[in-house]
């Protein structure tokens, strides 16, 4: 069974600080996605990484896919209160059929002004 | 309407009631999903439909009954639910065979079973 472990599960920081969220597995994924979910809403896709070692930037967010495609990280620079939310990573397994994604348990981020 | 819509957004029902959740996607996708999201737990995949055919039932109790009349619409029929079924129910869609399996989610239905 493929699993994705996210860490930390909870993170409370002050505005302007930097942070990194990790998503790890012992399995290889053909691609990995990051989502952000606000309370009472559905997850919104932020980015997809597909190539080992790939780095993608989205304004102050930097996403990296591990060389072996088993792990990923999300780094936020100078966090803002608007970054508050639940961050989810999700992997598309190498032999995945039917479009199922495997989700991590999420990281709840709170950025205080 | 764009993206994935879900109705109702909030639902309170008794354990003997029958209700239905509706999901509609305007993205031209051919795969649709139901997820359950409980507090402090990871997203739980419930059902998967590909081209209107159910391809996954993740050991979901029979008190949850999905229906997919066409590729754009997905329903979840609820009857004799239990209080532990209270959760956020999310619908998602994707296009099989393209991209990297990205799924697009609706806003969810917050269900409370009393």
Coordinates of C-alpha atoms in Angstrom, one line a residue:
Chain A
X1 CA 0.0 0.0 0.0
X2 CA 1.4 3.4 -1.0
X3 CA 1.4 6.0 1.8
X4 CA 2.3 9.7 1.9
X5 CA 3.5 11.1 5.3
X6 CA 3.3 14.8 5.7
X7 CA 5.2 16.8 8.3
X8 CA 4.6 18.8 10.4
X9 CA 0.9 18.2 10.9
X10 CA 0.5 21.6 12.5
X11 CA 2.5 24.8 12.1
X12 CA 1.8 28.2 13.7
X13 CA 4.2 31.0 12.7
X14 CA 4.4 34.8 12.6
X15 CA 3.9 36.8 9.5
X16 CA 7.2 37.2 7.6
X17 CA 8.7 33.8 8.7
X18 CA 9.7 31.1 6.3
X19 CA 8.5 27.5 6.5
X20 CA 8.9 24.1 4.8
X21 CA 6.4 21.3 4.6
X22 CA 7.5 17.8 3.8
X23 CA 5.8 14.9 2.0
X24 CA 7.5 11.6 2.2
X25 CA 7.0 8.0 1.0
X26 CA 8.9 4.8 0.5
X27 CA 7.1 4.4 -2.8
X28 CA 7.8 6.0 -6.2
X29 CA 5.1 8.3 -7.7
X30 CA 4.8 9.3 -11.3
X31 CA 3.6 12.7 -10.2
X32 CA 2.8 14.6 -7.1
X33 CA 0.4 17.5 -6.5
X34 CA 0.0 20.1 -3.8
X35 CA -3.3 21.4 -2.8
X36 CA -4.4 24.2 -0.4
X37 CA -7.7 24.0 1.4
X38 CA -9.4 26.8 3.3
X39 CA -12.0 26.0 6.1
X40 CA -15.3 25.0 4.7
X41 CA -14.0 24.8 1.1
X42 CA -12.6 22.1 -1.2
X43 CA -8.9 21.7 -1.9
X44 CA -7.5 23.9 -4.7
X45 CA -4.7 22.6 -6.9
X46 CA -1.5 24.6 -6.5
X47 CA 1.0 22.7 -8.6
X48 CA 1.9 19.4 -10.1
X49 CA 5.5 18.1 -10.3
X50 CA 6.3 15.2 -12.5
X51 CA 10.1 15.0 -13.1
X52 CA 12.6 13.9 -10.4
X53 CA 14.5 16.9 -9.1
X54 CA 11.9 19.3 -10.6
X55 CA 11.5 22.7 -8.9
X56 CA 8.5 24.9 -9.5
X57 CA 7.8 28.4 -8.1
X58 CA 4.5 30.0 -7.5
X59 CA 5.1 33.5 -6.2
X60 CA 6.5 33.0 -2.7
X61 CA 5.9 29.2 -2.8
X62 CA 8.6 26.8 -4.0
X63 CA 7.8 23.2 -4.7
X64 CA 10.4 20.5 -5.2
X65 CA 10.1 16.9 -6.3
X66 CA 12.8 14.5 -5.0
X67 CA 15.3 13.0 -7.4
X68 CA 13.9 9.5 -6.8
X69 CA 10.2 10.8 -7.0
X70 CA 9.5 9.5 -3.5
X71 CA 9.3 12.8 -1.7
X72 CA 8.4 16.5 -2.1
X73 CA 8.6 19.7 -0.2
X74 CA 6.8 23.0 -0.2
X75 CA 8.7 26.1 1.0
X76 CA 6.9 29.4 1.7
X77 CA 9.0 32.5 1.9
X78 CA 7.8 35.5 4.1
X79 CA 4.5 33.9 5.0
X80 CA 1.4 36.0 5.0
X81 CA -1.9 35.5 6.9
X82 CA -3.5 34.7 3.6
X83 CA -1.3 31.6 3.4
X84 CA -3.3 30.1 6.3
X85 CA -4.9 26.8 5.4
X86 CA -4.6 23.1 5.1
X87 CA -1.8 22.0 2.7
X88 CA -2.2 18.6 1.2
X89 CA 0.1 16.6 -1.0
X90 CA -1.2 13.8 -3.2
X91 CA 0.6 11.3 -5.4
X92 CA -0.3 9.5 -8.6
X93 CA 1.2 6.0 -8.2
X94 CA 3.4 4.6 -11.0
X95 CA 1.0 1.7 -11.7
X96 CA -2.1 3.7 -10.8
X97 CA -5.3 2.7 -12.6
X98 CA -8.5 4.6 -12.6
X99 CA -7.1 8.0 -11.6
X100 CA -6.9 7.5 -7.9
X101 CA -4.7 9.8 -5.9
X102 CA -3.0 9.0 -2.6
X103 CA -3.3 11.9 -0.1
X104 CA -1.2 12.8 2.8
X105 CA -2.8 13.7 6.1
X106 CA -2.2 17.4 5.6
X107 CA -0.4 20.2 7.3
X108 CA -2.5 22.9 9.0
X109 CA -0.7 26.2 8.7
X110 CA -1.6 29.3 10.7
X111 CA 0.1 32.5 10.0
X112 CA -0.5 35.2 12.6
X113 CA -0.2 38.9 11.8
Chain B
X1 CA -21.1 28.0 -13.5
X2 CA -17.5 26.9 -13.8
X3 CA -15.4 24.2 -12.3
X4 CA -17.1 21.8 -9.9
X5 CA -20.2 22.7 -8.0
X6 CA -21.9 20.9 -5.1
X7 CA -25.3 21.3 -3.5
X8 CA -26.3 21.7 -0.8
X9 CA -23.4 23.4 0.9
X10 CA -24.8 22.5 4.3
X11 CA -27.1 19.7 5.3
X12 CA -28.5 18.7 8.7
X13 CA -30.4 15.4 8.8
X14 CA -31.8 12.9 11.3
X15 CA -30.7 9.3 11.3
X16 CA -34.0 8.2 9.7
X17 CA -34.0 10.8 6.9
X18 CA -33.2 10.2 3.2
X19 CA -31.3 12.9 1.4
X20 CA -29.1 13.3 -1.7
X21 CA -25.9 15.3 -2.4
X22 CA -25.4 16.6 -5.9
X23 CA -22.2 17.3 -7.8
X24 CA -21.8 18.8 -11.2
X25 CA -18.6 19.4 -13.1
X26 CA -18.3 21.9 -16.0
X27 CA -14.8 20.8 -17.0
X28 CA -15.6 18.1 -19.6
X29 CA -14.0 15.5 -17.5
X30 CA -14.8 11.8 -17.5
X31 CA -13.9 10.7 -14.0
X32 CA -15.7 11.8 -10.9
X33 CA -15.0 11.0 -7.2
X34 CA -16.6 11.2 -3.8
X35 CA -14.4 11.8 -0.7
X36 CA -15.2 12.0 3.0
X37 CA -13.2 14.5 5.1
X38 CA -13.5 14.2 8.8
X39 CA -11.8 16.4 11.4
X40 CA -8.2 15.5 12.0
X41 CA -8.3 12.6 9.4
X42 CA -6.9 12.3 5.9
X43 CA -9.2 12.5 2.9
X44 CA -11.0 9.2 2.5
X45 CA -11.8 8.1 -1.1
X46 CA -15.3 6.6 -1.2
X47 CA -16.2 6.0 -4.8
X48 CA -14.7 6.5 -8.3
X49 CA -16.6 6.7 -11.6
X50 CA -14.9 6.5 -15.0
X51 CA -17.0 7.2 -18.0
X52 CA -20.2 6.7 -15.9
X53 CA -19.1 3.3 -14.6
X54 CA -18.2 2.7 -11.0
X55 CA -14.6 1.6 -10.8
X56 CA -14.0 1.9 -7.1
X57 CA -16.0 1.3 -4.0
X58 CA -13.7 1.7 -1.0
X59 CA -15.6 -0.5 1.4
X60 CA -18.2 2.1 1.9
X61 CA -21.3 1.2 4.0
X62 CA -24.4 0.6 1.9
X63 CA -26.2 3.5 3.6
X64 CA -24.2 5.6 1.1
X65 CA -25.4 5.0 -2.5
X66 CA -23.7 6.7 -5.4
X67 CA -25.3 7.4 -8.8
X68 CA -23.6 8.7 -11.9
X69 CA -26.2 9.3 -14.7
X70 CA -23.7 11.0 -17.0
X71 CA -20.1 12.2 -17.0
X72 CA -21.1 15.6 -15.7
X73 CA -23.3 14.7 -12.7
X74 CA -22.7 12.6 -9.6
X75 CA -25.0 12.0 -6.7
X76 CA -24.6 10.5 -3.3
X77 CA -27.8 9.2 -1.8
X78 CA -27.9 9.0 1.9
X79 CA -30.2 7.0 4.2
X80 CA -30.2 5.9 7.8
X81 CA -26.9 7.6 8.5
X82 CA -25.1 7.5 11.8
X83 CA -23.7 10.5 13.8
X84 CA -20.2 9.4 12.9
X85 CA -21.0 10.0 9.2
X86 CA -21.0 13.8 9.9
X87 CA -18.2 15.2 7.8
X88 CA -17.4 17.3 4.8
X89 CA -18.2 15.4 1.6
X90 CA -16.1 16.4 -1.3
X91 CA -16.7 15.7 -5.0
X92 CA -13.8 15.9 -7.5
X93 CA -13.3 15.3 -11.2
X94 CA -10.4 14.6 -13.5
X95 CA -9.7 13.6 -17.1
X96 CA -8.3 10.1 -17.4
X97 CA -5.3 9.6 -19.6
X98 CA -4.2 13.2 -19.6
X99 CA -2.0 15.3 -17.5
X100 CA -0.7 13.9 -14.2
X101 CA -4.1 12.9 -12.7
X102 CA -4.9 16.3 -11.3
X103 CA -8.2 16.4 -9.6
X104 CA -10.5 19.4 -9.3
X105 CA -12.6 19.6 -6.2
X106 CA -16.0 21.2 -5.4
X107 CA -16.5 23.3 -2.3
X108 CA -18.0 20.3 -0.4
X109 CA -21.2 19.6 1.5
X110 CA -21.0 20.0 5.3
X111 CA -23.2 17.1 6.6
X112 CA -24.4 16.9 10.2
X113 CA -26.2 13.8 11.3
X114 CA -28.3 14.3 14.4

